[in-house]
Amino acid sequence: MKIADKFNELKKKKEGALIAYICAGDPTPEATKEYVTALVRGGADIIELGLPFSDPTADGPTIQVGIERALNGGMTPDIYFRIVGSLKVHIPLVVMTYYNLIFKRGLEKFVKDCVASGISGIIVPDLAAEESGELAGFCKQYDVDLIFLVAPTTTESRMKRILAEGTGFIYLVARMGVTGVRKDVAASTRELVERVKTKTPKAVGFGISNGKQASEIIRTGADGVIVGSAFVDIIASGRDVPGRLEALARELKDGIQSANK
Amino acid sequence: MKQELKQTKFGKYGGQFVPEVLMPAIEELTEQYEKYKDDPVFNKELDYYLRDFAGRPSPLYFAKHLSREYGVRIYLKREDLIHGGAHKLNNTLGQALLTRYMGKKRIIAETGAGQHGTACAMAGAAFGIKTEVYMGARDTVRQRMNVYRMELMGAKVIPVKSGSQTLKDAINEAMRDWAANVETTHYMIGSVVGPHPYPMMVRDFQSVIGKEVRTQIMEKEGRFPDSIVACTGGGSNAMGIFYPFIEDDVDLFAVEAGGSGMKVTDKEALHSATLCTGEEGILHGMHTKVLQNKYGQILESSSIAAGLDYAGVGPELAYLADIGRIKPRNSMDSEALDAFHDLCRLEGIIPALESSHALAYVKKAASSGELGDIVVINISGRGDKDLETVMGMKK
């Protein structure tokens, strides 16, 4: 399913999107299928599935450890695309990975593998708009969304460039820093949502872990909420993982719906 | 061949592969560096610190006994005599001064064995700037003397407990800190690596080494050397001594760590010879050569010399290797140790194990004629820090 179709569908229902991240292969490739199903059952609208890289400099400690578990569990790009291809979900899937894995596979092959396995968007946290030209070309050619991040520090001139290049949704970094569960939701979120002037949906991530925060984020005018570390924490605990993933997804989605746009 | 600052690449290498949160800081740094690099006031002040604090210029010493032993005329560029015992301070003084000119109040850095961290602590103290150094928790145990040195000079050492608890985790943590504190903080990278402008800026601050050699060798020999040999991990001492000679008829040898052999598994390399065996990739903000597996996962590298133990290499070196301007070579752990002992015994100089790789290559290659008659070797640091390692090997 295309990301734009999902946002349009939600827009009709006046509803925000829940975008859930987990790292594929954490702790085993088989577990990922089960966890994705649980997240979808709980109400996730889009699944962001991490393809683990050995040196994840843009991720916080929680996700970094999840990535290590996945690599130790034997996850590779080949297995990744096989697993994703076998998922029976009817919502958009997005791959999040670092540029070296894409570069090494070959840009065009990577994008084609995305299409073949049913992935409709790519997020590359270490690929700034300045360096993205070649990958963006293949994404356009094969109709895959290339999703960019904007931060509170993003300057106006760079903002223009990112908004011109980004498709699918714009990933707003709510707080400075990298992914990880934070205690409250930054006041700078509203300001950032207002600064990002675009028709492309805006999803806010970094530091959201409960329904109340998710609700606050949607009230700032965002079209979606991205949650990662809180799910990865559940996986790390190893206790009743599918049940708790589903429950957290439901809590977040309830929060989002309570803030009906 | 000389690069303009506005250009972020060396051929296809270099660039700025960093998270969006860091882009503004990198843009600001690029702008500020451009503003001050040729500023007479900035440079006058930097020269003062390099001379009176660091002890520059460092001598170019004719190694009589070693020359006789190896069969070529060998000059040693004595960076081991710089304050702190290594070339690292050239760069940290430059960046610390720039930090002050940029109006930032805090310096952060990553360190592996503690050499760069120590140089940061020195520069931070010299300029009165708060300095915090990330170091893998395992490294803080292995290198506790360096931790203590940093703390004596007022720096805070933050042990990193994530991942393998070594250099790469320290880099990750330092980048996270920078992302969260870009407005007040300068991130001091210790080598010619990372996103633009670091490779260029660090090279420029280290180029003082090669500039001095140009004058010194003319005084002693009346001509340039036939070759210059420097050890290469990230590559800052190599770029520092090579760069001023880049347009001259001087052969430049970058000697990497051959470790315990050229073998590679799916997760690790027994060496750190990135220029010799690495493949193109993207790591730590730059497009360069990297030690990686078939999927692009970065390999754990290995070397007896902590300062060479890195899975990447400066992008400019990757470029210069591709166009044939520098010659990548490597020396194994055992060869480096052997050359280490030669220099100690013959010349009364204890070199760093890193620098010993350059010495070892000269020992190997001198008789082939490849190096010519006059060779300059960069003794990038002194070996006091390595004595425990060397003693351990003897047992």
XYZ file of C-alpha atoms in Angstrom:
656
model
C 0.000 0.000 0.000
C 1.249 3.508 -0.819
C 1.937 5.861 2.058
C -0.107 8.634 0.461
C -3.157 6.339 0.191
C -2.914 5.530 3.892
C -2.752 9.198 4.881
C -5.679 9.994 2.579
C -7.719 7.202 4.114
C -6.936 8.511 7.621
C -7.650 12.080 6.590
C -11.192 11.094 5.619
C -11.633 9.633 9.087
C -10.028 12.775 10.571
C -7.479 10.595 12.219
C -3.722 10.772 12.804
C -1.337 7.961 11.860
C 0.565 5.671 14.188
C 3.921 4.784 12.674
C 5.591 1.984 14.607
C 9.279 1.144 14.388
C 10.961 -2.102 15.279
C 14.268 -3.485 14.101
C 13.881 -6.481 11.807
C 15.507 -9.593 13.205
C 15.382 -8.401 16.814
C 15.940 -10.865 18.351
C 15.334 -13.327 15.473
C 14.006 -13.025 11.914
C 11.019 -15.258 12.821
C 10.017 -13.095 15.788
C 9.754 -10.066 13.521
C 6.779 -11.521 11.633
C 4.923 -12.104 14.866
C 5.742 -8.660 16.229
C 4.673 -6.866 13.058
C 1.341 -8.697 13.181
C 0.894 -7.680 16.823
C 1.604 -4.014 16.035
C -0.899 -4.068 13.177
C -3.515 -5.689 15.437
C -2.930 -2.927 17.984
C -3.654 -0.269 15.367
C -0.361 0.695 13.701
C -1.039 2.439 10.386
C 2.465 2.222 8.972
C 5.319 -0.077 9.984
C 8.857 1.214 9.878
C 11.099 -1.817 9.795
C 14.748 -1.231 10.608
C 17.379 -3.003 8.538
C 20.217 -3.309 11.064
C 23.622 -1.707 10.399
C 26.741 -2.321 12.465
C 27.386 1.366 13.225
C 24.045 3.074 13.859
C 25.258 6.574 14.783
C 21.851 8.231 14.493
C 20.110 5.878 16.911
C 19.955 6.072 20.680
C 21.213 3.359 23.009
C 17.863 1.495 23.138
C 17.618 0.970 19.405
C 21.365 0.459 19.092
C 21.106 -2.540 21.413
C 18.111 -3.828 19.432
C 20.194 -3.570 16.271
C 22.980 -5.552 17.940
C 20.489 -8.253 18.939
C 19.279 -8.432 15.352
C 22.779 -8.691 13.908
C 23.668 -11.363 16.436
C 20.450 -13.127 15.443
C 21.819 -13.378 11.914
C 19.848 -10.663 10.135
C 21.184 -9.682 6.700
C 19.692 -7.584 3.887
C 18.893 -10.793 1.951
C 16.947 -12.262 4.862
C 15.343 -8.887 5.456
C 13.789 -8.672 2.013
C 12.687 -12.289 2.216
C 10.942 -11.736 5.556
C 9.332 -8.503 4.433
C 8.110 -10.170 1.257
C 6.404 -12.860 3.308
C 4.547 -10.445 5.631
C 0.810 -10.539 5.105
C -0.119 -7.022 6.129
C -2.194 -4.504 4.244
C -0.585 -1.301 5.433
C 2.463 0.589 4.101
C 5.897 -0.713 5.063
C 8.906 1.553 5.276
C 12.541 0.502 5.525
C 14.840 2.482 7.792
C 18.543 1.833 7.330
C 21.931 3.447 6.974
C 23.349 4.483 3.658
C 26.235 2.045 3.542
C 23.934 -0.966 3.281
C 22.092 0.641 0.371
C 25.335 1.737 -1.272
C 26.879 -1.701 -0.933
C 23.835 -3.499 -2.371
C 23.707 -1.038 -5.216
C 21.214 1.838 -5.149
C 19.039 0.587 -7.966
C 19.002 -3.009 -6.753
C 18.067 -1.869 -3.262
C 15.141 0.157 -4.557
C 13.999 -2.688 -6.808
C 14.208 -5.104 -3.866
C 11.994 -2.705 -1.913
C 9.401 -2.730 -4.668
C 9.534 -6.521 -5.017
C 9.068 -7.099 -1.293
C 6.280 -4.570 -0.907
C 8.141 -1.708 0.761
C 6.779 1.682 -0.215
C 9.200 4.078 1.475
C 12.855 4.476 2.510
C 14.289 6.429 5.447
C 18.054 6.884 5.628
C 19.017 8.784 8.770
C 22.602 9.436 7.667
C 21.671 10.659 4.203
C 21.194 14.416 4.186
C 19.346 15.985 1.254
C 22.700 17.240 -0.082
C 23.895 13.711 -0.808
C 20.590 12.097 -1.783
C 20.354 12.916 -5.483
C 21.221 9.525 -6.891
C 19.001 7.520 -4.565
C 16.160 9.988 -5.086
C 16.457 9.370 -8.826
C 15.897 5.634 -8.455
C 13.108 6.185 -5.942
C 11.323 8.377 -8.444
C 11.900 5.882 -11.255
C 10.437 2.976 -9.264
C 7.819 5.022 -7.399
C 9.174 4.495 -3.896
C 8.956 7.317 -1.362
C 12.187 8.804 0.005
C 11.445 10.175 3.432
C 13.571 12.954 4.940
C 13.989 14.209 8.466
C 13.789 17.807 9.602
C 15.027 19.008 12.982
C 14.431 22.090 15.101
C 17.875 23.260 13.964
C 17.151 22.836 10.254
C 17.700 26.200 8.589
C 15.112 27.787 6.301
C 17.172 27.231 3.177
C 17.695 23.554 3.950
C 14.036 23.197 4.942
C 12.999 24.333 1.452
C 15.289 21.819 -0.159
C 14.120 18.948 2.050
C 10.445 19.728 1.518
C 11.040 19.838 -2.233
C 12.743 16.426 -2.230
C 10.854 14.507 0.445
C 7.881 12.321 -0.430
C 5.596 10.003 1.560
C 5.787 11.942 4.788
C 8.187 14.370 6.438
C 9.821 12.990 9.571
C 9.958 15.730 12.193
C 12.556 15.262 14.908
C 10.706 16.521 17.952
C 13.721 17.006 20.131
C 17.374 17.547 19.577
C 19.401 14.406 19.642
C 18.710 10.897 18.594
C 16.034 8.291 19.173
C 15.184 7.285 22.738
C 12.390 7.480 25.228
C 12.127 10.894 26.912
C 10.081 11.932 29.909
C 8.054 14.718 28.323
C 7.205 16.104 24.928
C 9.120 19.176 23.883
C 7.377 22.487 23.458
C 9.455 23.002 20.351
C 7.281 20.407 18.585
C 4.452 22.828 17.889
C 6.870 25.399 16.611
C 8.496 22.865 14.319
C 5.155 21.601 12.996
C 4.248 25.180 12.146
C 7.588 25.821 10.470
C 7.232 22.840 8.150
C 5.016 24.263 5.443
C 4.066 21.494 3.084
C 1.177 19.427 1.769
C 3.163 16.256 2.472
C 1.992 14.670 5.757
C 4.089 15.469 8.816
C 4.937 12.773 11.316
C 6.683 13.513 14.580
C 9.148 11.152 16.192
C 11.887 10.878 18.802
C 10.884 10.540 22.421
C 7.212 9.487 22.321
C 6.289 6.538 24.523
C 2.657 6.785 25.694
C -0.869 7.628 24.601
C -0.951 10.990 26.327
C 2.160 12.172 24.497
C 0.823 10.825 21.214
C -2.361 12.789 21.760
C -0.421 15.986 22.514
C 1.640 15.558 19.354
C -1.449 15.217 17.158
C -2.910 18.344 18.776
C 0.144 20.335 17.627
C -1.133 19.776 14.088
C 0.985 16.768 13.167
C -0.488 14.108 10.859
C 1.246 11.205 12.523
C 3.258 9.965 15.451
C 6.376 7.804 15.143
C 7.222 5.494 18.034
C 10.303 3.290 18.146
C 12.282 3.023 21.356
C 9.228 2.252 23.474
C 8.467 -0.794 21.307
C 12.104 -1.865 21.257
C 12.151 -1.659 25.057
C 9.335 -4.201 25.155
C 11.245 -6.506 22.818
C 14.338 -6.104 25.007
C 12.396 -7.223 28.088
C 11.488 -10.520 26.438
C 8.300 -10.754 28.536
C 4.961 -11.314 26.776
C 6.320 -9.336 23.841
C 3.510 -9.665 21.236
C 0.811 -8.927 23.816
C 2.553 -5.854 25.160
C 3.460 -4.551 21.695
C -0.195 -4.791 20.743
C -1.287 -3.113 23.973
C 1.118 -0.209 23.579
C 0.138 0.250 19.937
C -3.506 0.337 21.038
C -2.802 2.872 23.786
C -0.942 5.104 21.327
C -3.641 4.800 18.680
C -6.312 5.593 21.291
C -4.327 8.677 22.268
C -4.114 9.718 18.637
C -7.852 9.179 18.109
C -8.716 11.141 21.262
C -7.040 14.133 19.644
C -9.252 13.893 16.555
C -8.260 16.482 14.061
C 44.967 18.630 -6.916
C 44.605 21.160 -4.101
C 41.015 21.366 -2.979
C 38.870 24.406 -2.510
C 37.108 24.518 0.836
C 33.682 24.987 -0.710
C 34.052 21.665 -2.389
C 32.969 18.955 0.052
C 34.588 16.090 -1.839
C 37.904 14.668 -2.960
C 36.942 13.154 -6.282
C 34.031 10.912 -5.329
C 35.188 10.609 -1.709
C 34.274 12.722 1.311
C 30.935 14.487 1.546
C 28.572 14.955 4.452
C 26.660 11.802 5.392
C 25.266 12.866 8.727
C 21.899 12.964 10.482
C 19.831 16.045 9.759
C 20.215 17.296 13.338
C 23.951 17.698 12.746
C 23.788 19.410 9.354
C 23.380 22.934 10.736
C 26.399 22.474 13.019
C 28.443 21.190 10.119
C 27.368 24.070 7.926
C 28.298 26.510 10.669
C 31.675 24.880 11.200
C 32.395 24.965 7.468
C 31.509 28.628 7.327
C 33.521 29.569 10.397
C 36.545 27.603 9.340
C 36.477 29.270 5.964
C 36.295 32.607 7.697
C 39.257 32.066 10.011
C 41.603 29.731 8.175
C 43.415 32.581 6.452
C 42.706 35.195 9.091
C 46.024 36.764 10.174
C 44.942 37.276 13.785
C 43.723 33.681 14.136
C 46.889 32.300 12.570
C 49.169 34.508 14.627
C 47.556 33.254 17.778
C 47.708 29.639 16.596
C 51.389 30.032 15.707
C 52.052 31.363 19.178
C 50.472 28.302 20.824
C 52.166 25.900 18.422
C 55.536 27.436 19.244
C 55.380 28.277 22.941
C 52.922 25.658 24.176
C 53.415 22.704 21.828
C 57.130 23.202 21.229
C 57.193 23.610 17.460
C 58.992 23.368 15.180
C 59.830 19.735 15.825
C 63.336 18.715 14.695
C 64.113 16.815 11.521
C 66.785 14.451 12.741
C 69.266 12.559 10.603
C 69.227 8.988 11.932
C 72.820 8.027 11.272
C 72.814 4.520 12.697
C 69.438 3.542 11.327
C 70.500 4.855 7.895
C 73.542 2.610 7.962
C 71.472 -0.375 9.105
C 68.672 0.061 6.529
C 70.845 1.337 3.678
C 69.125 4.664 2.813
C 69.552 8.189 4.224
C 66.809 8.433 6.842
C 65.498 11.600 8.413
C 63.051 11.383 11.293
C 60.411 14.069 11.705
C 60.268 14.219 15.475
C 56.574 14.682 16.273
C 57.259 12.507 19.296
C 58.858 15.594 20.836
C 55.695 17.687 20.629
C 53.979 18.403 23.946
C 51.971 15.348 24.902
C 54.252 13.094 22.894
C 52.457 13.059 19.561
C 51.328 15.107 16.577
C 47.750 15.096 17.901
C 48.123 18.462 19.636
C 48.631 20.336 16.328
C 45.029 19.611 15.483
C 43.442 20.063 18.897
C 45.100 23.458 19.401
C 43.737 24.571 16.044
C 40.230 23.331 16.750
C 40.191 24.632 20.322
C 41.172 28.081 19.102
C 38.461 27.857 16.459
C 35.997 26.852 19.183
C 36.813 30.081 20.986
C 36.475 32.142 17.810
C 33.094 30.506 17.165
C 31.995 31.533 20.653
C 31.283 27.976 21.805
C 31.750 27.085 25.428
C 32.346 23.388 25.407
C 34.444 20.810 23.603
C 33.557 17.154 23.266
C 35.669 14.444 21.738
C 35.942 10.718 21.385
C 39.086 8.798 22.117
C 40.215 5.204 21.690
C 43.527 4.656 23.419
C 43.366 8.135 24.903
C 45.919 9.972 22.760
C 43.457 12.307 21.069
C 41.555 12.731 24.335
C 44.744 13.770 26.079
C 45.526 16.275 23.345
C 41.982 17.643 23.691
C 42.402 17.959 27.452
C 45.641 19.884 26.949
C 44.150 22.237 24.401
C 40.986 22.651 26.475
C 43.048 23.635 29.511
C 45.274 25.943 27.456
C 42.249 27.848 26.185
C 40.130 27.529 29.317
C 37.348 25.611 27.554
C 35.359 22.905 29.323
C 36.299 19.567 27.782
C 34.467 16.257 27.941
C 35.864 13.109 26.396
C 33.879 9.987 25.506
C 35.813 6.778 25.868
C 34.696 3.166 25.653
C 34.375 1.709 29.144
C 36.715 -1.129 28.215
C 39.283 1.364 26.962
C 39.084 3.379 30.176
C 40.212 0.270 32.037
C 42.924 -0.654 29.546
C 44.212 2.922 29.371
C 43.654 4.137 32.874
C 46.865 6.220 32.889
C 45.522 8.272 29.993
C 42.198 8.651 31.783
C 44.087 9.989 34.773
C 46.149 12.334 32.585
C 42.998 13.787 31.069
C 41.422 14.239 34.462
C 44.545 15.910 35.853
C 44.192 18.508 33.111
C 40.600 19.188 34.000
C 38.790 17.151 31.366
C 35.848 14.966 32.212
C 36.114 11.419 30.896
C 32.769 9.759 30.201
C 32.944 5.957 29.999
C 30.657 4.561 27.288
C 29.027 1.316 28.309
C 27.066 0.558 25.142
C 28.032 -1.873 22.408
C 31.597 -3.141 22.372
C 32.571 -0.380 24.826
C 35.413 0.759 22.565
C 36.198 3.560 20.135
C 33.249 3.109 17.804
C 30.818 3.321 20.681
C 32.617 6.422 21.919
C 32.173 7.991 18.470
C 28.471 7.120 18.468
C 28.007 8.631 21.902
C 29.948 11.799 21.058
C 27.794 12.288 17.946
C 24.668 11.904 20.068
C 25.930 14.501 22.508
C 26.765 16.870 19.660
C 23.342 16.386 18.112
C 21.739 17.357 21.413
C 24.062 20.306 22.169
C 25.128 21.726 18.814
C 24.468 25.293 19.831
C 27.015 25.377 22.647
C 29.385 22.601 21.773
C 32.175 21.906 19.309
C 32.905 18.298 18.448
C 36.641 17.831 18.100
C 37.426 15.014 15.680
C 40.977 13.725 16.026
C 41.795 12.637 12.514
C 41.236 13.482 8.845
C 37.938 11.606 8.949
C 34.249 12.372 9.382
C 32.014 14.676 7.355
C 33.355 17.711 5.524
C 34.943 20.031 6.720
C 36.789 17.813 9.195
C 39.057 15.931 6.780
C 40.155 19.203 5.214
C 40.384 21.173 8.443
C 42.356 18.539 10.341
C 44.669 18.144 7.360
C 45.281 21.884 7.316
C 46.044 22.007 11.039
C 48.403 19.038 10.677
C 50.087 20.427 7.562
C 52.465 22.338 9.793
C 54.423 19.055 9.910
C 55.069 18.920 6.179
C 55.653 22.661 5.895
C 58.450 22.407 8.431
C 59.952 19.424 6.629
C 60.123 21.432 3.389
C 62.341 24.043 5.010
C 64.328 21.639 7.162
C 65.252 19.183 4.418
C 66.368 22.013 2.129
C 68.696 23.226 4.871
C 70.150 19.775 5.405
C 70.194 18.257 1.955
C 69.628 21.137 -0.418
C 66.787 19.181 -2.031
C 63.502 17.458 -1.296
C 63.507 13.835 -0.167
C 62.816 11.061 -2.656
C 60.092 9.691 -0.455
C 58.110 10.350 2.697
C 56.775 7.469 4.772
C 54.020 7.810 7.369
C 51.842 5.366 9.236
C 48.137 5.566 8.421
C 45.090 4.751 10.499
C 42.591 7.590 9.993
C 45.534 9.334 8.406
C 46.134 12.670 10.143
C 49.899 12.432 10.567
C 50.180 11.125 7.011
C 48.088 13.913 5.469
C 49.927 16.430 7.647
C 53.333 15.514 6.293
C 52.180 14.601 2.742
C 49.982 17.523 1.871
C 52.636 20.261 1.505
C 54.492 17.937 -0.918
C 51.465 16.898 -2.923
C 52.544 18.792 -6.044
C 56.223 17.923 -5.770
C 58.190 15.034 -7.167
C 58.265 13.152 -3.868
C 56.881 9.636 -3.426
C 54.420 9.355 -0.554
C 53.991 6.035 1.254
C 51.014 5.475 3.540
C 51.791 2.483 5.732
C 48.798 0.777 7.286
C 48.546 -1.827 10.004
C 48.838 -5.323 8.586
C 47.953 -6.688 12.019
C 48.484 -10.407 12.288
C 47.719 -11.072 8.633
C 45.546 -10.086 5.675
C 42.715 -12.441 6.665
C 39.102 -11.370 6.967
C 36.033 -13.157 8.318
C 32.396 -12.085 8.102
C 32.746 -9.944 11.231
C 36.390 -9.029 11.645
C 39.623 -8.273 9.883
C 42.937 -9.343 11.379
C 44.379 -6.037 10.130
C 43.454 -2.382 9.631
C 44.719 -1.990 6.068
C 41.802 -0.010 4.679
C 43.578 1.669 1.767
C 45.235 -1.612 0.787
C 42.161 -3.854 0.945
C 39.061 -1.786 1.764
C 36.097 -1.196 -0.496
C 34.105 1.931 -1.108
C 31.520 2.689 1.500
C 29.977 5.252 3.822
C 31.050 5.427 7.443
C 31.168 8.160 10.064
C 29.837 10.834 7.771
C 32.148 10.217 4.831
C 32.338 8.291 1.601
C 35.684 6.518 1.723
C 37.287 3.098 1.718
C 36.049 0.849 4.501
C 36.631 -2.620 5.836
C 33.234 -4.233 5.396
C 31.579 -7.535 4.624
C 29.576 -8.303 1.483
C 26.454 -6.705 2.948
C 28.187 -3.497 3.993
C 28.450 -4.264 7.705
C 31.606 -2.702 9.114
C 34.266 -5.159 10.262
C 36.100 -5.028 13.561
C 39.647 -4.074 12.626
C 42.776 -5.096 14.444
C 46.295 -3.837 15.126
C 48.903 -3.867 17.833
C 48.811 -0.057 17.551
C 45.534 1.340 18.874
C 45.946 4.508 16.821
C 45.897 2.561 13.556
C 43.045 0.284 14.531
C 40.249 1.768 12.420
C 37.960 0.288 9.767
C 37.871 3.508 7.736
C 40.416 6.001 6.435
C 40.449 9.694 5.548
C 38.601 10.317 2.255
C 41.406 12.395 0.800
C 43.786 9.472 1.262
C 41.313 7.180 -0.492
C 41.215 9.658 -3.362
C 44.990 10.094 -3.519
C 45.422 6.309 -3.508
C 42.944 5.902 -6.388
C 44.701 8.456 -8.568
C 48.077 6.935 -7.724
C 49.491 9.937 -5.888
C 50.123 8.029 -2.660
C 51.255 4.435 -2.369
C 49.369 2.378 0.229
C 51.487 -0.261 1.940
C 51.310 -2.187 5.193
C 53.476 -3.615 7.946
C 52.478 -6.443 10.228
C 52.425 -6.300 14.028
C 55.606 -8.373 14.223
C 57.450 -6.187 11.708
C 56.450 -3.039 13.558
C 57.708 -4.467 16.837
C 60.980 -5.394 15.230
C 61.484 -1.873 13.855
C 60.435 -0.418 17.207
C 63.380 -2.208 18.810
C 65.747 -1.092 16.044
C 65.012 2.568 16.653
C 65.249 2.237 20.427
C 68.562 0.455 20.266
C 70.240 2.248 17.389
C 69.102 5.805 17.938
C 67.965 6.078 21.543
C 64.446 7.015 20.452
C 61.397 5.055 21.602
C 58.772 5.457 18.866
C 55.042 4.852 19.150
C 53.951 1.480 17.802
C 51.950 3.420 15.212
C 55.068 5.155 13.887
C 56.953 1.860 14.064
C 54.816 0.652 11.142
C 56.382 3.366 8.966
C 59.857 2.408 10.162
C 59.135 -1.244 9.459
C 58.132 -0.500 5.899
C 61.354 1.406 5.280
C 63.296 -1.530 6.666
C 61.462 -3.872 4.277
C 61.538 -1.714 1.171
C 64.844 0.158 1.379
C 66.837 -2.447 -0.526
C 64.338 -2.575 -3.396
C 65.200 0.989 -4.395
C 61.508 1.937 -4.242
C 62.156 4.618 -1.631
C 65.085 6.326 -3.393
C 68.096 7.657 -1.503
C 66.681 10.162 0.934
C 63.677 9.135 3.032
C 61.750 11.136 5.616
C 59.832 9.069 8.177
C 57.189 10.702 10.308
C 57.725 9.655 13.909
C 54.193 10.652 14.785
C 54.485 9.897 18.496
C 56.613 8.518 21.238
C 56.321 4.997 22.534
C 56.151 5.416 26.294
C 52.429 4.643 26.115
C 53.210 1.323 24.430
C 55.713 -0.106 26.855
C 53.248 -2.418 28.542
C 52.178 -3.823 25.171
C 55.788 -4.348 24.142
C 56.672 -5.960 27.475
C 53.649 -8.227 27.090
C 54.836 -9.341 23.646
C 58.261 -10.266 24.975
C 56.877 -12.708 27.468
